[in-house]
């Protein structure tokens, strides 16, 4: 039995929701740098693509002068997949921690449930005036209704951001997921996770606090995904 891996998270959209410059949480009065993943902001998001519709809402809060916090919910794939994230980022050192939980209620298109939880750490490294390099490392677990156990997983990602202008930017994001143990399936088979993906995100900011993004994702199984999204920050 082939089981679709729900750990294929749109990291470009994750990081672009957590935006470096001032030591404050952004609001609708600020000009937001949607390309930079260390200053955070409250937001509403709507998206549609080959995997269906998405609605999201995020709430940001200042923790202290250097740290900001974000909690966000997304209903994806026509509200069959629920995603809850909590993040803390430090604008002084360009670092962040991201907790990412995914509950898929239509796993493998069979009406089954799957659960994944990953904790990620990221570091922003400027490359000149127009580019950023953001390595990201994560660890967690995944399981589903077809499995009898949980698989411990590790994730490696790298985000290369290039700003063509103050309003237009692009992200290039390779991602690799690895399971440290196999999932033991109820039909007697086992499944290991070795998955490579690549995402490209192009974004355009307008009116200081609004953004449209086009995401294209491709993986080693030759699956293609495209999503157009709109974000309003407040």
PDB file of C-alpha atoms in Angstrom:
ATOM      1  CA  UNK A   1       0.000   0.000   0.000  1.00  0.00           C
ATOM      2  CA  UNK A   2       1.324   3.432  -0.946  1.00  0.00           C
ATOM      3  CA  UNK A   3       0.645   6.034   1.735  1.00  0.00           C
ATOM      4  CA  UNK A   4       0.995   9.714   0.889  1.00  0.00           C
ATOM      5  CA  UNK A   5       3.429  11.556   3.157  1.00  0.00           C
ATOM      6  CA  UNK A   6       1.658  14.487   4.853  1.00  0.00           C
ATOM      7  CA  UNK A   7       4.965  15.882   6.086  1.00  0.00           C
ATOM      8  CA  UNK A   8       5.274  17.654   2.741  1.00  0.00           C
ATOM      9  CA  UNK A   9       4.657  21.047   4.298  1.00  0.00           C
ATOM     10  CA  UNK A  10       4.730  24.270   2.301  1.00  0.00           C
ATOM     11  CA  UNK A  11       7.669  25.731   4.153  1.00  0.00           C
ATOM     12  CA  UNK A  12       7.801  28.767   1.927  1.00  0.00           C
ATOM     13  CA  UNK A  13       4.374  29.752   3.177  1.00  0.00           C
ATOM     14  CA  UNK A  14       5.306  28.914   6.746  1.00  0.00           C
ATOM     15  CA  UNK A  15       8.340  31.162   6.815  1.00  0.00           C
ATOM     16  CA  UNK A  16       6.775  33.968   4.857  1.00  0.00           C
ATOM     17  CA  UNK A  17       4.151  34.233   7.596  1.00  0.00           C
ATOM     18  CA  UNK A  18       6.899  34.901  10.157  1.00  0.00           C
ATOM     19  CA  UNK A  19       8.585  38.007   8.826  1.00  0.00           C
ATOM     20  CA  UNK A  20      14.174  41.499  10.089  1.00  0.00           C
ATOM     21  CA  UNK A  21      14.711  44.868  10.958  1.00  0.00           C
ATOM     22  CA  UNK A  22      12.950  46.398  13.986  1.00  0.00           C
ATOM     23  CA  UNK A  23      12.455  44.777  17.379  1.00  0.00           C
ATOM     24  CA  UNK A  24       8.658  44.747  17.291  1.00  0.00           C
ATOM     25  CA  UNK A  25       5.660  42.802  16.072  1.00  0.00           C
ATOM     26  CA  UNK A  26       4.386  44.298  12.842  1.00  0.00           C
ATOM     27  CA  UNK A  27       0.888  45.690  12.317  1.00  0.00           C
ATOM     28  CA  UNK A  28      -1.111  47.211   9.463  1.00  0.00           C
ATOM     29  CA  UNK A  29       0.621  50.594   9.889  1.00  0.00           C
ATOM     30  CA  UNK A  30       4.029  49.102   9.103  1.00  0.00           C
ATOM     31  CA  UNK A  31       5.607  48.285   5.754  1.00  0.00           C
ATOM     32  CA  UNK A  32       6.074  44.548   6.128  1.00  0.00           C
ATOM     33  CA  UNK A  33       8.972  42.644   4.620  1.00  0.00           C
ATOM     34  CA  UNK A  34       7.118  39.446   3.786  1.00  0.00           C
ATOM     35  CA  UNK A  35      10.345  37.808   2.562  1.00  0.00           C
ATOM     36  CA  UNK A  36      12.217  37.906   5.887  1.00  0.00           C
ATOM     37  CA  UNK A  37      11.323  35.158   8.381  1.00  0.00           C
ATOM     38  CA  UNK A  38      12.156  36.684  11.802  1.00  0.00           C
ATOM     39  CA  UNK A  39       9.698  39.517  12.488  1.00  0.00           C
ATOM     40  CA  UNK A  40       6.118  38.330  12.966  1.00  0.00           C
ATOM     41  CA  UNK A  41       2.677  39.802  12.372  1.00  0.00           C
ATOM     42  CA  UNK A  42      -0.996  38.954  12.781  1.00  0.00           C
ATOM     43  CA  UNK A  43      -2.622  37.973   9.512  1.00  0.00           C
ATOM     44  CA  UNK A  44      -5.541  36.575   7.559  1.00  0.00           C
ATOM     45  CA  UNK A  45      -4.785  34.303   4.614  1.00  0.00           C
ATOM     46  CA  UNK A  46      -6.825  32.759   1.818  1.00  0.00           C
ATOM     47  CA  UNK A  47      -5.422  30.461  -0.858  1.00  0.00           C
ATOM     48  CA  UNK A  48      -6.515  28.153  -3.637  1.00  0.00           C
ATOM     49  CA  UNK A  49      -4.579  25.629  -5.666  1.00  0.00           C
ATOM     50  CA  UNK A  50      -4.324  22.111  -6.977  1.00  0.00           C
ATOM     51  CA  UNK A  51      -4.798  20.716  -3.427  1.00  0.00           C
ATOM     52  CA  UNK A  52      -7.973  22.755  -2.787  1.00  0.00           C
ATOM     53  CA  UNK A  53      -8.798  25.843  -0.728  1.00  0.00           C
ATOM     54  CA  UNK A  54      -7.031  27.147   2.393  1.00  0.00           C
ATOM     55  CA  UNK A  55      -8.119  29.600   5.070  1.00  0.00           C
ATOM     56  CA  UNK A  56      -5.757  30.780   7.800  1.00  0.00           C
ATOM     57  CA  UNK A  57      -5.609  33.175  10.735  1.00  0.00           C
ATOM     58  CA  UNK A  58      -2.526  34.146  12.739  1.00  0.00           C
ATOM     59  CA  UNK A  59      -2.153  36.171  15.924  1.00  0.00           C
ATOM     60  CA  UNK A  60       1.198  37.758  16.844  1.00  0.00           C
ATOM     61  CA  UNK A  61       2.336  39.055  20.233  1.00  0.00           C
ATOM     62  CA  UNK A  62       5.447  40.773  21.565  1.00  0.00           C
ATOM     63  CA  UNK A  63       7.243  38.666  24.222  1.00  0.00           C
ATOM     64  CA  UNK A  64      10.017  41.164  25.015  1.00  0.00           C
ATOM     65  CA  UNK A  65      12.237  43.605  23.092  1.00  0.00           C
ATOM     66  CA  UNK A  66      13.952  40.832  21.118  1.00  0.00           C
ATOM     67  CA  UNK A  67      11.400  38.017  20.964  1.00  0.00           C
ATOM     68  CA  UNK A  68       7.992  37.871  19.308  1.00  0.00           C
ATOM     69  CA  UNK A  69       5.464  35.039  19.309  1.00  0.00           C
ATOM     70  CA  UNK A  70       2.982  33.762  16.747  1.00  0.00           C
ATOM     71  CA  UNK A  71       0.081  31.308  16.889  1.00  0.00           C
ATOM     72  CA  UNK A  72      -1.607  30.331  13.642  1.00  0.00           C
ATOM     73  CA  UNK A  73      -4.354  27.997  12.443  1.00  0.00           C
ATOM     74  CA  UNK A  74      -4.851  26.886   8.837  1.00  0.00           C
ATOM     75  CA  UNK A  75      -7.605  24.773   7.332  1.00  0.00           C
ATOM     76  CA  UNK A  76      -6.130  23.303   4.137  1.00  0.00           C
ATOM     77  CA  UNK A  77      -7.242  21.001   1.337  1.00  0.00           C
ATOM     78  CA  UNK A  78     -10.871  22.150   1.587  1.00  0.00           C
ATOM     79  CA  UNK A  79     -10.684  21.993   5.415  1.00  0.00           C
ATOM     80  CA  UNK A  80      -9.727  18.299   5.463  1.00  0.00           C
ATOM     81  CA  UNK A  81      -6.266  19.096   6.811  1.00  0.00           C
ATOM     82  CA  UNK A  82      -5.833  21.136   9.995  1.00  0.00           C
ATOM     83  CA  UNK A  83      -2.552  22.793  10.852  1.00  0.00           C
ATOM     84  CA  UNK A  84      -1.607  24.564  14.076  1.00  0.00           C
ATOM     85  CA  UNK A  85       1.694  26.387  14.456  1.00  0.00           C
ATOM     86  CA  UNK A  86       3.389  28.232  17.296  1.00  0.00           C
ATOM     87  CA  UNK A  87       6.573  30.202  16.702  1.00  0.00           C
ATOM     88  CA  UNK A  88       9.014  32.451  18.559  1.00  0.00           C
ATOM     89  CA  UNK A  89      11.580  34.552  16.703  1.00  0.00           C
ATOM     90  CA  UNK A  90      14.429  36.801  17.851  1.00  0.00           C
ATOM     91  CA  UNK A  91      15.091  39.800  15.618  1.00  0.00           C
ATOM     92  CA  UNK A  92      18.404  40.609  17.325  1.00  0.00           C
ATOM     93  CA  UNK A  93      20.139  37.386  16.322  1.00  0.00           C
ATOM     94  CA  UNK A  94      17.867  36.287  13.443  1.00  0.00           C
ATOM     95  CA  UNK A  95      16.872  32.979  15.057  1.00  0.00           C
ATOM     96  CA  UNK A  96      13.558  31.246  15.488  1.00  0.00           C
ATOM     97  CA  UNK A  97      11.781  28.161  16.857  1.00  0.00           C
ATOM     98  CA  UNK A  98       8.693  26.725  15.153  1.00  0.00           C
ATOM     99  CA  UNK A  99       6.285  24.081  16.472  1.00  0.00           C
ATOM    100  CA  UNK A 100       4.210  22.589  13.647  1.00  0.00           C
ATOM    101  CA  UNK A 101       1.287  20.166  14.163  1.00  0.00           C
ATOM    102  CA  UNK A 102      -0.697  18.673  11.265  1.00  0.00           C
ATOM    103  CA  UNK A 103      -3.901  16.628  11.525  1.00  0.00           C
ATOM    104  CA  UNK A 104      -5.087  15.185   8.207  1.00  0.00           C
ATOM    105  CA  UNK A 105      -8.658  13.864   8.336  1.00  0.00           C
ATOM    106  CA  UNK A 106      -8.555  12.425   4.802  1.00  0.00           C
ATOM    107  CA  UNK A 107      -5.163  10.773   4.819  1.00  0.00           C
ATOM    108  CA  UNK A 108      -4.272   8.936   1.579  1.00  0.00           C
ATOM    109  CA  UNK A 109      -7.699   9.950   0.246  1.00  0.00           C
ATOM    110  CA  UNK A 110      -9.236   7.171   2.355  1.00  0.00           C
ATOM    111  CA  UNK A 111     -10.907   9.153   5.147  1.00  0.00           C
ATOM    112  CA  UNK A 112      -8.216   8.063   7.602  1.00  0.00           C
ATOM    113  CA  UNK A 113      -6.479  10.254  10.174  1.00  0.00           C
ATOM    114  CA  UNK A 114      -2.797  11.110  10.379  1.00  0.00           C
ATOM    115  CA  UNK A 115      -0.909  13.180  12.932  1.00  0.00           C
ATOM    116  CA  UNK A 116       2.512  14.831  12.611  1.00  0.00           C
ATOM    117  CA  UNK A 117       4.396  17.061  15.040  1.00  0.00           C
ATOM    118  CA  UNK A 118       7.737  18.698  14.243  1.00  0.00           C
ATOM    119  CA  UNK A 119       9.870  21.212  16.156  1.00  0.00           C
ATOM    120  CA  UNK A 120      12.109  23.306  13.898  1.00  0.00           C
ATOM    121  CA  UNK A 121      14.976  25.713  14.512  1.00  0.00           C
ATOM    122  CA  UNK A 122      16.003  28.340  11.954  1.00  0.00           C
ATOM    123  CA  UNK A 123      18.751  30.935  11.508  1.00  0.00           C
ATOM    124  CA  UNK A 124      18.705  33.875   9.078  1.00  0.00           C
ATOM    125  CA  UNK A 125      22.051  34.563   7.354  1.00  0.00           C
ATOM    126  CA  UNK A 126      22.179  37.713   5.165  1.00  0.00           C
ATOM    127  CA  UNK A 127      23.906  37.373   1.788  1.00  0.00           C
ATOM    128  CA  UNK A 128      24.600  40.964   0.776  1.00  0.00           C
ATOM    129  CA  UNK A 129      21.808  43.529   0.532  1.00  0.00           C
ATOM    130  CA  UNK A 130      19.243  41.589  -1.476  1.00  0.00           C
ATOM    131  CA  UNK A 131      19.506  37.950  -0.397  1.00  0.00           C
ATOM    132  CA  UNK A 132      19.020  35.769   2.669  1.00  0.00           C
ATOM    133  CA  UNK A 133      19.993  32.169   3.392  1.00  0.00           C
ATOM    134  CA  UNK A 134      17.875  30.416   6.050  1.00  0.00           C
ATOM    135  CA  UNK A 135      18.888  26.876   7.111  1.00  0.00           C
ATOM    136  CA  UNK A 136      16.215  25.028   9.083  1.00  0.00           C
ATOM    137  CA  UNK A 137      16.492  21.762  11.055  1.00  0.00           C
ATOM    138  CA  UNK A 138      13.581  19.880  12.612  1.00  0.00           C
ATOM    139  CA  UNK A 139      12.701  16.711  14.508  1.00  0.00           C
ATOM    140  CA  UNK A 140       9.424  15.109  15.538  1.00  0.00           C
ATOM    141  CA  UNK A 141       7.100  12.179  14.827  1.00  0.00           C
ATOM    142  CA  UNK A 142       4.368  11.034  12.469  1.00  0.00           C
ATOM    143  CA  UNK A 143       1.697   8.329  12.579  1.00  0.00           C
ATOM    144  CA  UNK A 144      -1.577   7.445  10.845  1.00  0.00           C
ATOM    145  CA  UNK A 145      -4.533   5.058  11.026  1.00  0.00           C
ATOM    146  CA  UNK A 146      -2.789   2.513   8.793  1.00  0.00           C
ATOM    147  CA  UNK A 147       0.168   2.231  11.174  1.00  0.00           C
ATOM    148  CA  UNK A 148       0.603   0.508  14.527  1.00  0.00           C
ATOM    149  CA  UNK A 149       3.372   2.808  15.758  1.00  0.00           C
ATOM    150  CA  UNK A 150       4.922   6.239  15.435  1.00  0.00           C
ATOM    151  CA  UNK A 151       7.957   7.059  13.299  1.00  0.00           C
ATOM    152  CA  UNK A 152      10.567   9.500  14.576  1.00  0.00           C
ATOM    153  CA  UNK A 153      11.507  11.900  11.798  1.00  0.00           C
ATOM    154  CA  UNK A 154      14.130  14.503  10.972  1.00  0.00           C
ATOM    155  CA  UNK A 155      13.773  17.349   8.465  1.00  0.00           C
ATOM    156  CA  UNK A 156      16.440  19.427   6.730  1.00  0.00           C
ATOM    157  CA  UNK A 157      15.554  22.528   4.743  1.00  0.00           C
ATOM    158  CA  UNK A 158      17.285  25.522   3.248  1.00  0.00           C
ATOM    159  CA  UNK A 159      15.556  28.718   2.188  1.00  0.00           C
ATOM    160  CA  UNK A 160      17.247  31.081  -0.277  1.00  0.00           C
ATOM    161  CA  UNK A 161      15.458  34.437  -0.499  1.00  0.00           C
ATOM    162  CA  UNK A 162      16.178  37.018  -3.167  1.00  0.00           C
ATOM    163  CA  UNK A 163      14.583  40.479  -3.255  1.00  0.00           C
ATOM    164  CA  UNK A 164      14.240  41.763  -6.812  1.00  0.00           C
ATOM    165  CA  UNK A 165      12.811  45.011  -5.421  1.00  0.00           C
ATOM    166  CA  UNK A 166      11.254  46.145  -2.113  1.00  0.00           C
ATOM    167  CA  UNK A 167       7.940  44.729  -3.351  1.00  0.00           C
ATOM    168  CA  UNK A 168       8.934  41.581  -5.286  1.00  0.00           C
ATOM    169  CA  UNK A 169      10.817  38.594  -3.887  1.00  0.00           C
ATOM    170  CA  UNK A 170      11.347  34.892  -4.473  1.00  0.00           C
ATOM    171  CA  UNK A 171      12.157  31.876  -2.274  1.00  0.00           C
ATOM    172  CA  UNK A 172      13.873  28.672  -3.389  1.00  0.00           C
ATOM    173  CA  UNK A 173      13.429  25.882  -0.842  1.00  0.00           C
ATOM    174  CA  UNK A 174      14.818  22.322  -0.989  1.00  0.00           C
ATOM    175  CA  UNK A 175      13.527  20.014   1.756  1.00  0.00           C
ATOM    176  CA  UNK A 176      14.403  16.470   2.845  1.00  0.00           C
ATOM    177  CA  UNK A 177      12.488  14.307   5.343  1.00  0.00           C
ATOM    178  CA  UNK A 178      13.948  11.141   6.904  1.00  0.00           C
ATOM    179  CA  UNK A 179      12.435   8.602   9.317  1.00  0.00           C
ATOM    180  CA  UNK A 180      14.713   7.063  11.935  1.00  0.00           C
ATOM    181  CA  UNK A 181      12.465   4.009  12.255  1.00  0.00           C
ATOM    182  CA  UNK A 182       9.878   2.391  10.003  1.00  0.00           C
ATOM    183  CA  UNK A 183       6.142   2.688  10.315  1.00  0.00           C
ATOM    184  CA  UNK A 184       4.714  -0.794  10.905  1.00  0.00           C
ATOM    185  CA  UNK A 185       1.522  -1.002   8.871  1.00  0.00           C
ATOM    186  CA  UNK A 186      -1.486  -3.016   9.958  1.00  0.00           C
ATOM    187  CA  UNK A 187      -1.379  -5.056   6.740  1.00  0.00           C
ATOM    188  CA  UNK A 188       2.053  -6.384   7.739  1.00  0.00           C
ATOM    189  CA  UNK A 189       4.147  -4.101   5.554  1.00  0.00           C
ATOM    190  CA  UNK A 190       6.606  -1.471   6.747  1.00  0.00           C
ATOM    191  CA  UNK A 191       7.180   2.012   5.421  1.00  0.00           C
ATOM    192  CA  UNK A 192      10.233   4.239   5.734  1.00  0.00           C
ATOM    193  CA  UNK A 193      10.166   7.929   4.883  1.00  0.00           C
ATOM    194  CA  UNK A 194      12.828   9.258   2.521  1.00  0.00           C
ATOM    195  CA  UNK A 195      11.330  12.232   0.759  1.00  0.00           C
ATOM    196  CA  UNK A 196      12.875  15.103  -1.202  1.00  0.00           C
ATOM    197  CA  UNK A 197      10.902  18.163  -2.311  1.00  0.00           C
ATOM    198  CA  UNK A 198      11.624  21.505  -3.886  1.00  0.00           C
ATOM    199  CA  UNK A 199       9.497  24.650  -3.615  1.00  0.00           C
ATOM    200  CA  UNK A 200       9.606  27.964  -5.413  1.00  0.00           C
ATOM    201  CA  UNK A 201       7.630  30.928  -4.067  1.00  0.00           C
ATOM    202  CA  UNK A 202       7.250  34.305  -5.776  1.00  0.00           C
ATOM    203  CA  UNK A 203       5.653  37.115  -3.754  1.00  0.00           C
ATOM    204  CA  UNK A 204       4.426  40.645  -4.406  1.00  0.00           C
ATOM    205  CA  UNK A 205       3.675  43.180  -1.639  1.00  0.00           C
ATOM    206  CA  UNK A 206       1.222  46.043  -2.084  1.00  0.00           C
ATOM    207  CA  UNK A 207      -0.321  48.673   0.202  1.00  0.00           C
ATOM    208  CA  UNK A 208       2.504  47.977   2.705  1.00  0.00           C
ATOM    209  CA  UNK A 209       0.662  45.150   4.495  1.00  0.00           C
ATOM    210  CA  UNK A 210      -0.843  42.942   1.776  1.00  0.00           C
ATOM    211  CA  UNK A 211       0.799  40.223  -0.236  1.00  0.00           C
ATOM    212  CA  UNK A 212       0.026  37.755  -3.019  1.00  0.00           C
ATOM    213  CA  UNK A 213       2.181  34.662  -3.529  1.00  0.00           C
ATOM    214  CA  UNK A 214       2.453  31.937  -6.121  1.00  0.00           C
ATOM    215  CA  UNK A 215       3.902  28.639  -4.911  1.00  0.00           C
ATOM    216  CA  UNK A 216       5.048  25.743  -7.062  1.00  0.00           C
ATOM    217  CA  UNK A 217       6.146  22.471  -5.447  1.00  0.00           C
ATOM    218  CA  UNK A 218       7.684  19.349  -6.981  1.00  0.00           C
ATOM    219  CA  UNK A 219       8.800  16.114  -5.306  1.00  0.00           C
ATOM    220  CA  UNK A 220      10.687  12.969  -6.246  1.00  0.00           C
ATOM    221  CA  UNK A 221       7.404  11.150  -6.922  1.00  0.00           C
ATOM    222  CA  UNK A 222       6.863  13.630  -9.785  1.00  0.00           C
ATOM    223  CA  UNK A 223       3.891  15.172  -8.041  1.00  0.00           C
ATOM    224  CA  UNK A 224       3.245  18.817  -8.857  1.00  0.00           C
ATOM    225  CA  UNK A 225       1.418  21.379  -6.724  1.00  0.00           C
ATOM    226  CA  UNK A 226       0.595  25.027  -7.388  1.00  0.00           C
ATOM    227  CA  UNK A 227      -1.071  27.485  -5.006  1.00  0.00           C
ATOM    228  CA  UNK A 228      -2.027  31.144  -5.252  1.00  0.00           C
ATOM    229  CA  UNK A 229      -2.458  32.866  -1.876  1.00  0.00           C
ATOM    230  CA  UNK A 230      -3.374  36.270  -0.470  1.00  0.00           C
ATOM    231  CA  UNK A 231      -2.269  37.611   2.928  1.00  0.00           C
ATOM    232  CA  UNK A 232      -3.569  40.645   4.808  1.00  0.00           C
ATOM    233  CA  UNK A 233      -1.387  41.608   7.804  1.00  0.00           C
ATOM    234  CA  UNK A 234      -2.789  43.610  10.716  1.00  0.00           C
TER     235      UNK A 234
END
